[in-house]
mmCIF file of C-alpha atoms in Angstrom:
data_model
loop_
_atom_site.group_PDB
_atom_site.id
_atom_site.type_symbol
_atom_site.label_atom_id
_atom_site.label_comp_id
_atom_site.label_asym_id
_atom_site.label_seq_id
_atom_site.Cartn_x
_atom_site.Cartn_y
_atom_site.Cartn_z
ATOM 1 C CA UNK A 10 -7.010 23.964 8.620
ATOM 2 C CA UNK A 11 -3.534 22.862 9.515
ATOM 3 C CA UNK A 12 -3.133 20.123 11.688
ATOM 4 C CA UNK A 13 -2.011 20.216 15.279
ATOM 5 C CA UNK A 14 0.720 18.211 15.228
ATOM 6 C CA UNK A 15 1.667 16.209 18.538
ATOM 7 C CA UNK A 16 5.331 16.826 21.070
ATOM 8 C CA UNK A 17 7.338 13.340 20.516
ATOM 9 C CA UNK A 18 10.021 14.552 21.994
ATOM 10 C CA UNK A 19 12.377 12.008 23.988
ATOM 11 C CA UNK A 20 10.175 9.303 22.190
ATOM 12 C CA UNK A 21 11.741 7.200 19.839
ATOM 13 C CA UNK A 22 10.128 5.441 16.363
ATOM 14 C CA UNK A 23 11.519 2.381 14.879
ATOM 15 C CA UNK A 24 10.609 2.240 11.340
ATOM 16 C CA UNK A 25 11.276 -0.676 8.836
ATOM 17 C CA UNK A 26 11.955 1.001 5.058
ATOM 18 C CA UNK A 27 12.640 4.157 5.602
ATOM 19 C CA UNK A 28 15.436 4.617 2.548
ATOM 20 C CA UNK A 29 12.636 6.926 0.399
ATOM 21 C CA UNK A 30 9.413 6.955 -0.196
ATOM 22 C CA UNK A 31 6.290 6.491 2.409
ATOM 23 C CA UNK A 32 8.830 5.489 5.105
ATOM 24 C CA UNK A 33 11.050 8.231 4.763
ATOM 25 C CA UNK A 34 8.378 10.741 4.848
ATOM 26 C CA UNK A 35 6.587 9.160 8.468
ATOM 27 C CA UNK A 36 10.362 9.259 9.640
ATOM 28 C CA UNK A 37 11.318 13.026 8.643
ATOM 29 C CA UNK A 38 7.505 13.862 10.026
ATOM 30 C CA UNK A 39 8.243 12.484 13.114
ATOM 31 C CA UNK A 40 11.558 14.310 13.622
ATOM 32 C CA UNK A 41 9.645 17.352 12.751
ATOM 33 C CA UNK A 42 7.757 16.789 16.338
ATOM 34 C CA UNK A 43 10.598 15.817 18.286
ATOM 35 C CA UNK A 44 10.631 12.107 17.999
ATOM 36 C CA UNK A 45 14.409 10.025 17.509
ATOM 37 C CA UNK A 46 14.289 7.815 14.941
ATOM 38 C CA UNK A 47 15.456 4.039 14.138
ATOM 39 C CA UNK A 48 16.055 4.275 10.016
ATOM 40 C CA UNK A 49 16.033 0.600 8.506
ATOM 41 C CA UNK A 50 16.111 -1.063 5.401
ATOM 42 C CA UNK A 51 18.344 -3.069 2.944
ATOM 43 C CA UNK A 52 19.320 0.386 1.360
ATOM 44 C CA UNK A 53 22.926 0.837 2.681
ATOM 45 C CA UNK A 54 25.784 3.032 2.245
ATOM 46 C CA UNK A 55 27.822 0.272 3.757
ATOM 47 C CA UNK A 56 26.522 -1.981 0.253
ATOM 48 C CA UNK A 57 26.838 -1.321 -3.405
ATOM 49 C CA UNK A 58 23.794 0.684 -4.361
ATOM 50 C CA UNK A 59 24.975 2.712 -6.822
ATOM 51 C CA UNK A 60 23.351 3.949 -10.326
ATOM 52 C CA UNK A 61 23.501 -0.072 -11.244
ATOM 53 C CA UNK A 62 21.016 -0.219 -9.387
ATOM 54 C CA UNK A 63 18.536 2.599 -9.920
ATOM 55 C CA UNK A 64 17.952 3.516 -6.317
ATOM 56 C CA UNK A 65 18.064 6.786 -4.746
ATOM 57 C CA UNK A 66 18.260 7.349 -0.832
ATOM 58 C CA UNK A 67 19.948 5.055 1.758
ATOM 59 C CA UNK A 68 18.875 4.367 5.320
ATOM 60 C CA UNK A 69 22.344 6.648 6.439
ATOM 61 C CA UNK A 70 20.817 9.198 4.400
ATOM 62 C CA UNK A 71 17.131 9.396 6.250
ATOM 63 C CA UNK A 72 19.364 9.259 9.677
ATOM 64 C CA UNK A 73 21.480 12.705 8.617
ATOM 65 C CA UNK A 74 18.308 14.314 7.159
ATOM 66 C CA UNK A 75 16.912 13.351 11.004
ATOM 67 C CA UNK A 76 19.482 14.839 12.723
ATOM 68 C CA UNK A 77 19.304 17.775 10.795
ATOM 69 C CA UNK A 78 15.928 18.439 12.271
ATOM 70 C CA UNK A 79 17.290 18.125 15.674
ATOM 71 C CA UNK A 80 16.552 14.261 17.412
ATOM 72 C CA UNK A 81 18.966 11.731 17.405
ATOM 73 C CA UNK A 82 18.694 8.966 14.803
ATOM 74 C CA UNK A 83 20.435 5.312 14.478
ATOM 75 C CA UNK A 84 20.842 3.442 10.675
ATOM 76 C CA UNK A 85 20.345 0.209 10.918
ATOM 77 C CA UNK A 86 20.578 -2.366 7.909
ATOM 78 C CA UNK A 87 17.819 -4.852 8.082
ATOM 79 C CA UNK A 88 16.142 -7.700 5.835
ATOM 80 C CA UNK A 89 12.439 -8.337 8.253
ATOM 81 C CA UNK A 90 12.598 -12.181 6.892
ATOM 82 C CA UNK A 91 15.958 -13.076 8.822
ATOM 83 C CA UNK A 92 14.397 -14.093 12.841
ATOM 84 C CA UNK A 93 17.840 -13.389 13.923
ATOM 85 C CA UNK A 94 18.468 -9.838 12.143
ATOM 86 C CA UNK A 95 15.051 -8.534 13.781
ATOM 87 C CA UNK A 96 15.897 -9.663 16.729
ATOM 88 C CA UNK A 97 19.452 -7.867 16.699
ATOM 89 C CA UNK A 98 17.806 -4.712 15.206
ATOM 90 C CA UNK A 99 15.261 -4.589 18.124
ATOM 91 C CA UNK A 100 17.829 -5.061 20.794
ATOM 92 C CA UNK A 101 20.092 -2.181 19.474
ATOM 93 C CA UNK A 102 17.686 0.162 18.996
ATOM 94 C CA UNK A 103 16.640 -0.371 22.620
ATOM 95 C CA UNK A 104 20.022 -0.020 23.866
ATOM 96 C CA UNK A 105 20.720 2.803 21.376
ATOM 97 C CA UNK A 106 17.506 4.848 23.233
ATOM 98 C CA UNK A 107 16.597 3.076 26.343
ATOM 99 C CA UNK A 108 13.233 3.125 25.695
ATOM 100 C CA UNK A 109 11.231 2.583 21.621
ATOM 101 C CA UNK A 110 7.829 4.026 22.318
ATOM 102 C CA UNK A 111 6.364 3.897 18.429
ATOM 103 C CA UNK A 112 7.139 0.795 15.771
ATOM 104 C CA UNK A 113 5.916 1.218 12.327
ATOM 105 C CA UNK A 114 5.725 -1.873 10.134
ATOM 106 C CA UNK A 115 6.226 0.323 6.481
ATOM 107 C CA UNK A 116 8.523 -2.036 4.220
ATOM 108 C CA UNK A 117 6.708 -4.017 2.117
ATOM 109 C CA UNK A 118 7.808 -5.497 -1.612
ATOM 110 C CA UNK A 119 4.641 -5.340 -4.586
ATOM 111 C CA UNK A 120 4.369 -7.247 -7.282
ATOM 112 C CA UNK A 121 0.648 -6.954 -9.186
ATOM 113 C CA UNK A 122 0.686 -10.190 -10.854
ATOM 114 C CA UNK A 123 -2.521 -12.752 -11.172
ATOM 115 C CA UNK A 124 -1.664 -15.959 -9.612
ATOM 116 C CA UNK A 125 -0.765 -17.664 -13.104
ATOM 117 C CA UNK A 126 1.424 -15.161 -13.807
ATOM 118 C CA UNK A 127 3.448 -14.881 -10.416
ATOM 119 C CA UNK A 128 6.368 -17.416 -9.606
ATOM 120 C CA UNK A 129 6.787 -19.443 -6.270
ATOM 121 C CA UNK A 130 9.376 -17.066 -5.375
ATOM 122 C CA UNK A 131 7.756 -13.852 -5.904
ATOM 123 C CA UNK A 132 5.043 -15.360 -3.998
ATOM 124 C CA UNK A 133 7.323 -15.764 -1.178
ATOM 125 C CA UNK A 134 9.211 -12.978 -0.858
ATOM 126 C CA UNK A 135 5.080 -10.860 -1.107
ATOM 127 C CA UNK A 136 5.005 -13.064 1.799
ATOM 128 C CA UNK A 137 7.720 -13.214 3.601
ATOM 129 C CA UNK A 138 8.677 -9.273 3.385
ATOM 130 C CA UNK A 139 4.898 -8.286 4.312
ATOM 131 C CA UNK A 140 3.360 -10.328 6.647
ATOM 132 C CA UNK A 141 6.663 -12.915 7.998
ATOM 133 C CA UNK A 142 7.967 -9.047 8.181
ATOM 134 C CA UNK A 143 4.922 -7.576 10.268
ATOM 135 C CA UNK A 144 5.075 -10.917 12.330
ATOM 136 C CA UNK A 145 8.872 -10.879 12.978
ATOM 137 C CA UNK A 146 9.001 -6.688 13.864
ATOM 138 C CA UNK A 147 6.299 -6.600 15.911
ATOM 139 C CA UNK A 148 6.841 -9.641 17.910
ATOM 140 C CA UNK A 149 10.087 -8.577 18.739
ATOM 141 C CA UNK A 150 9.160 -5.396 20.203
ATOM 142 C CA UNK A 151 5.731 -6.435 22.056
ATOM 143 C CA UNK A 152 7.386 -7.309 25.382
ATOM 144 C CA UNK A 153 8.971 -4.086 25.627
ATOM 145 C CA UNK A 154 6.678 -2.319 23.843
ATOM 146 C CA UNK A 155 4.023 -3.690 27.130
ATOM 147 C CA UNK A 156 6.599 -1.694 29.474
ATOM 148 C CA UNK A 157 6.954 2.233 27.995
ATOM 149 C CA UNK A 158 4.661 4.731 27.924
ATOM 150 C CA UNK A 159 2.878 5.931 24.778
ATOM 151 C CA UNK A 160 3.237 2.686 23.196
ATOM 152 C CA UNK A 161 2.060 2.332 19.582
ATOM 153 C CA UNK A 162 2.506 -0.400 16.978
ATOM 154 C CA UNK A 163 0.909 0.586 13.508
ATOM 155 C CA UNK A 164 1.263 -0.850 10.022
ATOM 156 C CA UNK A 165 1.268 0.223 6.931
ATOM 157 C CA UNK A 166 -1.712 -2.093 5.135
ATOM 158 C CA UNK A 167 -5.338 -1.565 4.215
ATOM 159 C CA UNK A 168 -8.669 -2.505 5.968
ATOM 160 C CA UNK A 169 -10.105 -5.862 5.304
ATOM 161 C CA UNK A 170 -13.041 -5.658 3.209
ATOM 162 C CA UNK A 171 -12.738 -8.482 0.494
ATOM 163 C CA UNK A 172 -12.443 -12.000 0.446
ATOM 164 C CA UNK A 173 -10.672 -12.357 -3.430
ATOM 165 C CA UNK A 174 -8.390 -10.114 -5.715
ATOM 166 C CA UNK A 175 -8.262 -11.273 -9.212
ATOM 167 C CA UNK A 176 -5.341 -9.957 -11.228
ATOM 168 C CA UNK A 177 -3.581 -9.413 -7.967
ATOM 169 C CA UNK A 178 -4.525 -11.781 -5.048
ATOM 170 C CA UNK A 179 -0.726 -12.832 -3.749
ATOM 171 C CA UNK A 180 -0.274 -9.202 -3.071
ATOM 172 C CA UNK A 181 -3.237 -8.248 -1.831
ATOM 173 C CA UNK A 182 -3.225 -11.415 0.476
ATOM 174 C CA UNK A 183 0.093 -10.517 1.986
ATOM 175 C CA UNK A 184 -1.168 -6.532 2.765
ATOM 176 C CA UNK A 185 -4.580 -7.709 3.850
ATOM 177 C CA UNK A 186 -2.116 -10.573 6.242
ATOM 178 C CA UNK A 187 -0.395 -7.328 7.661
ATOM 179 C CA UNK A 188 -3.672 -5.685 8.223
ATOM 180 C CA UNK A 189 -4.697 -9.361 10.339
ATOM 181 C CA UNK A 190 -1.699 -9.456 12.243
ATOM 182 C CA UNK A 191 -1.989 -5.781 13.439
ATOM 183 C CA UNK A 192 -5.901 -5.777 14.674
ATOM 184 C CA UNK A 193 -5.088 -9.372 16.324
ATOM 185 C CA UNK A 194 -2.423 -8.076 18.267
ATOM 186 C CA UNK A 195 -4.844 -5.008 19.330
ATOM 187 C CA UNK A 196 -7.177 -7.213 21.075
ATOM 188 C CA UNK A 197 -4.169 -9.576 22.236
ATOM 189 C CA UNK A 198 -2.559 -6.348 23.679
ATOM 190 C CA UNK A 199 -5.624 -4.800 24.941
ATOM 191 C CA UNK A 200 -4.918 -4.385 28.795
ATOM 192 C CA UNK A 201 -1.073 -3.341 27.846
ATOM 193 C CA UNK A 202 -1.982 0.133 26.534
ATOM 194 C CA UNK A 203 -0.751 -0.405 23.511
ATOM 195 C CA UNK A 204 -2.305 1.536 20.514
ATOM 196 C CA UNK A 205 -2.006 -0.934 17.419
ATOM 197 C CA UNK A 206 -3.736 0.392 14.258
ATOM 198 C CA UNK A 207 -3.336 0.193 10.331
ATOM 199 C CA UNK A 208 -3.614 3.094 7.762
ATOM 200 C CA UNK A 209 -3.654 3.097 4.430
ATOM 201 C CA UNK A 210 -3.889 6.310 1.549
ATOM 202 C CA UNK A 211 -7.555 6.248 -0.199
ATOM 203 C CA UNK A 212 -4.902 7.334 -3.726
ATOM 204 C CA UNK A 213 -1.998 6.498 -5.040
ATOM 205 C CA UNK A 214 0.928 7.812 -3.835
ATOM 206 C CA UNK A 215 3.547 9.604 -5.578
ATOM 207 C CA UNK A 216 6.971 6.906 -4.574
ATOM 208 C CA UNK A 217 9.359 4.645 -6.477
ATOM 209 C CA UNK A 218 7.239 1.467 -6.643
ATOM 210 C CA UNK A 219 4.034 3.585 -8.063
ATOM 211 C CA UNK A 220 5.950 5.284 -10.665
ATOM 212 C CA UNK A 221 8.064 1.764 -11.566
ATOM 213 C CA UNK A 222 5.229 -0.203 -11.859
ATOM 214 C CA UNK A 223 3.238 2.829 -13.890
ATOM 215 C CA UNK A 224 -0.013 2.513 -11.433
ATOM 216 C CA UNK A 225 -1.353 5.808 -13.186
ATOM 217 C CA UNK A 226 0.143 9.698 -13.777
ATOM 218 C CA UNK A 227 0.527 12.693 -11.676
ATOM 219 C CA UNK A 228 -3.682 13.560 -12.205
ATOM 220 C CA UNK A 229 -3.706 10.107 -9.609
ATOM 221 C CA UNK A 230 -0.884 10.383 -6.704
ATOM 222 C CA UNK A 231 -0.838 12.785 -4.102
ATOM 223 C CA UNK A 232 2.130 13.568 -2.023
ATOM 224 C CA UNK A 233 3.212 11.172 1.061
ATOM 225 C CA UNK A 234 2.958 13.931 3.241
ATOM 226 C CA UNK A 235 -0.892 12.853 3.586
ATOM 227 C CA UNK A 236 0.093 8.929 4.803
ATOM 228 C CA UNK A 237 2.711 11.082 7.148
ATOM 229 C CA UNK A 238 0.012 13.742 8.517
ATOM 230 C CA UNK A 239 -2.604 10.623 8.928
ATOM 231 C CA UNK A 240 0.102 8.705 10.944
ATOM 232 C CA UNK A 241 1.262 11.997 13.129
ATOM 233 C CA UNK A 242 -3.083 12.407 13.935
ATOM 234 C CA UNK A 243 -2.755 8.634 15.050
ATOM 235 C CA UNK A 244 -0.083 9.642 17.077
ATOM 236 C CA UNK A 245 -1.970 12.168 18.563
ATOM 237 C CA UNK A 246 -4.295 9.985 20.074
ATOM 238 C CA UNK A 247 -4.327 8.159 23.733
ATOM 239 C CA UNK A 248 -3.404 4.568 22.470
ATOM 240 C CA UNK A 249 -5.050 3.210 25.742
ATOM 241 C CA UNK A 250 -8.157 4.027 23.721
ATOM 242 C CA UNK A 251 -6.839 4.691 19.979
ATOM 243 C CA UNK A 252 -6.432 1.197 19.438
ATOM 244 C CA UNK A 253 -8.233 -1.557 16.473
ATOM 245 C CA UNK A 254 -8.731 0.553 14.053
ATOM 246 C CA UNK A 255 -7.861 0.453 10.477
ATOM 247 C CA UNK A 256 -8.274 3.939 8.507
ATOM 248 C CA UNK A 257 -7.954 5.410 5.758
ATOM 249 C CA UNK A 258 -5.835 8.684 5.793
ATOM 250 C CA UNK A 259 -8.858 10.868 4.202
ATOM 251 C CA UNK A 260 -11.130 9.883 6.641
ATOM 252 C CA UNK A 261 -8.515 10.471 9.499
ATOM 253 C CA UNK A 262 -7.454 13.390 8.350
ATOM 254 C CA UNK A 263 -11.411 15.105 7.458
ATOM 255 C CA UNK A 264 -12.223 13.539 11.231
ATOM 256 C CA UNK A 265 -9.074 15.607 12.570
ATOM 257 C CA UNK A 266 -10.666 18.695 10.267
ATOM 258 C CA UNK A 267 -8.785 19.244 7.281
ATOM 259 C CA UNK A 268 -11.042 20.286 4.635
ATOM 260 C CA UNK A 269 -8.653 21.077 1.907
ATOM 261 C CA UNK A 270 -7.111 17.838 0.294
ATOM 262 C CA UNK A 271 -5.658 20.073 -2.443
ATOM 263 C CA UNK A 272 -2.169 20.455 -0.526
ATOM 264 C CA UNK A 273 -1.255 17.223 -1.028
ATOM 265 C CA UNK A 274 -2.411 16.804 -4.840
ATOM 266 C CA UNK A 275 0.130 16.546 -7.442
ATOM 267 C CA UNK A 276 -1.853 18.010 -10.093
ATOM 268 C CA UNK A 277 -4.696 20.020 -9.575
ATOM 269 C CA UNK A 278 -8.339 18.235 -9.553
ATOM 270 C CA UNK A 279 -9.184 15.337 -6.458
ATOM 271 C CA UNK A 280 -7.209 11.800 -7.622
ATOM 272 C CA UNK A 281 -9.782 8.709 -7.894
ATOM 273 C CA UNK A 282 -9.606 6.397 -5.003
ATOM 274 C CA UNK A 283 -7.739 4.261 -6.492
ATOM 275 C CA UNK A 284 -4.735 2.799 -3.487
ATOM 276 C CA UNK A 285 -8.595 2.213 -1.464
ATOM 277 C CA UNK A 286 -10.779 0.452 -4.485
ATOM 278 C CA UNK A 287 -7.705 -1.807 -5.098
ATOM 279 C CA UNK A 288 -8.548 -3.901 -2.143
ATOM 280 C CA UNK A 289 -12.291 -2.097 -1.929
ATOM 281 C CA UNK A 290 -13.785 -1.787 -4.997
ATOM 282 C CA UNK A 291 -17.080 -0.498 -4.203
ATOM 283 C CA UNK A 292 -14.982 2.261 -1.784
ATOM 284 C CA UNK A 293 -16.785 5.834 -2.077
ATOM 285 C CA UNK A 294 -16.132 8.583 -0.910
ATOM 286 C CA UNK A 295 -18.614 10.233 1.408
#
């Protein structure tokens, strides 16, 4: 079955870490249905990011790639830990479109480390980039977010369903701290109409981060276009009532009807759960 995807045209998505990866794909899917898009991240063409550095893709680069497609886009440079840069971000974008109907919290930083292993200042940049991040983005758009139409707020973080991590508690505290944040601010939003949800990929998923820090092969990714088609269905959704929920993109997407996951496998076969059982371990499919 192919998914019905919904019109966002004349909306407008503001989208923290969008230079590759999951965040790149949710912004190029969007464009795809209409929506302008707010590209952000530290990744700049403005900056020295060159081979040096090993990274591929720039937040100018998702904005051309948008336009391409047809909607308008705006690059932004932005760290979420500065108060001050958020702030700025938030304003121009609003000024940029008049109106920012969807904000996705997506940058994150990972570090799988047990909490022996994992210096103070790892510890709080996992903290400060995830949930300070979440915190500082979504606070800055709630006012106006309370005013437009079609107003979501969703992050990219699993569902809450543990209460320790060994071998990897700082980072699963500061996902599971995005996750809070988000379903707080659905009940703390509930008479505003705004649709504030999480989702999360039951597998890896084939980016940067999962291939630098070797979390399995091809047999265990699938593409991003499954996080991207699970955020679109979201999107597709009244957020006056779509609203609490944390999901994982399997169960969103078999909901929606899609039957055959084998579209966005890297390698034939059906990858283990493994993004879900890292903060579920006793997650099953059904």
């Amino acid at each position: 079955m192919t998914l019905e995807k919904p019109d966002l045209s004349g909306q407008t998505a503001f989208i923290t870490g969008t230079t590759r990866g999951i965040g790149k794909h949710i912004a190029l899917a969007l464009a795809d249905c209409g929506c302008n898009i707010v590209s952000t991240g530290k990744t700049s063409e403005e900056d020295d990011y060159g081979d040096d550095r090993d990274l591929e893709g720039t937040i100018e680069q998702t904005a051309r790639e948008v336009r391409e497609k047809g909607p308008e886009a705006l690059a932004i440079k932005l760290n979420v830990r500065e108060e001050a840069d958020v702030e700025a971000a938030a304003q121009e974008a609003i000024d940029a479109f008049g109106e920012v109907n969807i904000v996705i919290n997506n940058a994150s930083a990972i570090q799988l480390a047990n909490v022996e292993d994992l210096p103070a200042n790892r510890f709080d940049l996992l903290t400060d980039v995830n949930i300070r991040g979440t915190h500082l983005v979504s606070r800055a758009f709630i006012d106006h977010l309370k005013e437009v139409d079609n107003a979501w707020l969703l992050t990219n973080a699993p569902p809450v369903k543990i209460d320790r991590a060994p071998g990897k508690a700082p980072y699963s505290w500061s996902k599971m701290g995005m996750s809070f944040l988000t379903l707080s601010l659905a009940a703390e939003l509930a008479g505003d109409d705004v649709g504030c949800n999480t989702f999360w990929p039951v597998t890896a998923i084939d980016t940067r981060a999962t291939r630098y820090f070797g979390l399995g092969t091809e047999d265990d990714w699938r593409s991003p276009d499954i996080v991207s088609d699970a955020v679109l269905e979201i999107l597709s959704r009244d957020p006056a009532e779509y609203t609490g929920n944390a999901v994982y993109d399997e169960a969103l997407l078999r909901e929606a009807g899609v039957e055959d996951f084998e579209q966005y496998n890297l390698t034939a076969g059906d990858p283990a759960p493994m993004s879900a059982q890292m903060f579920d371990p006793e997650f099953e499919r059904p």
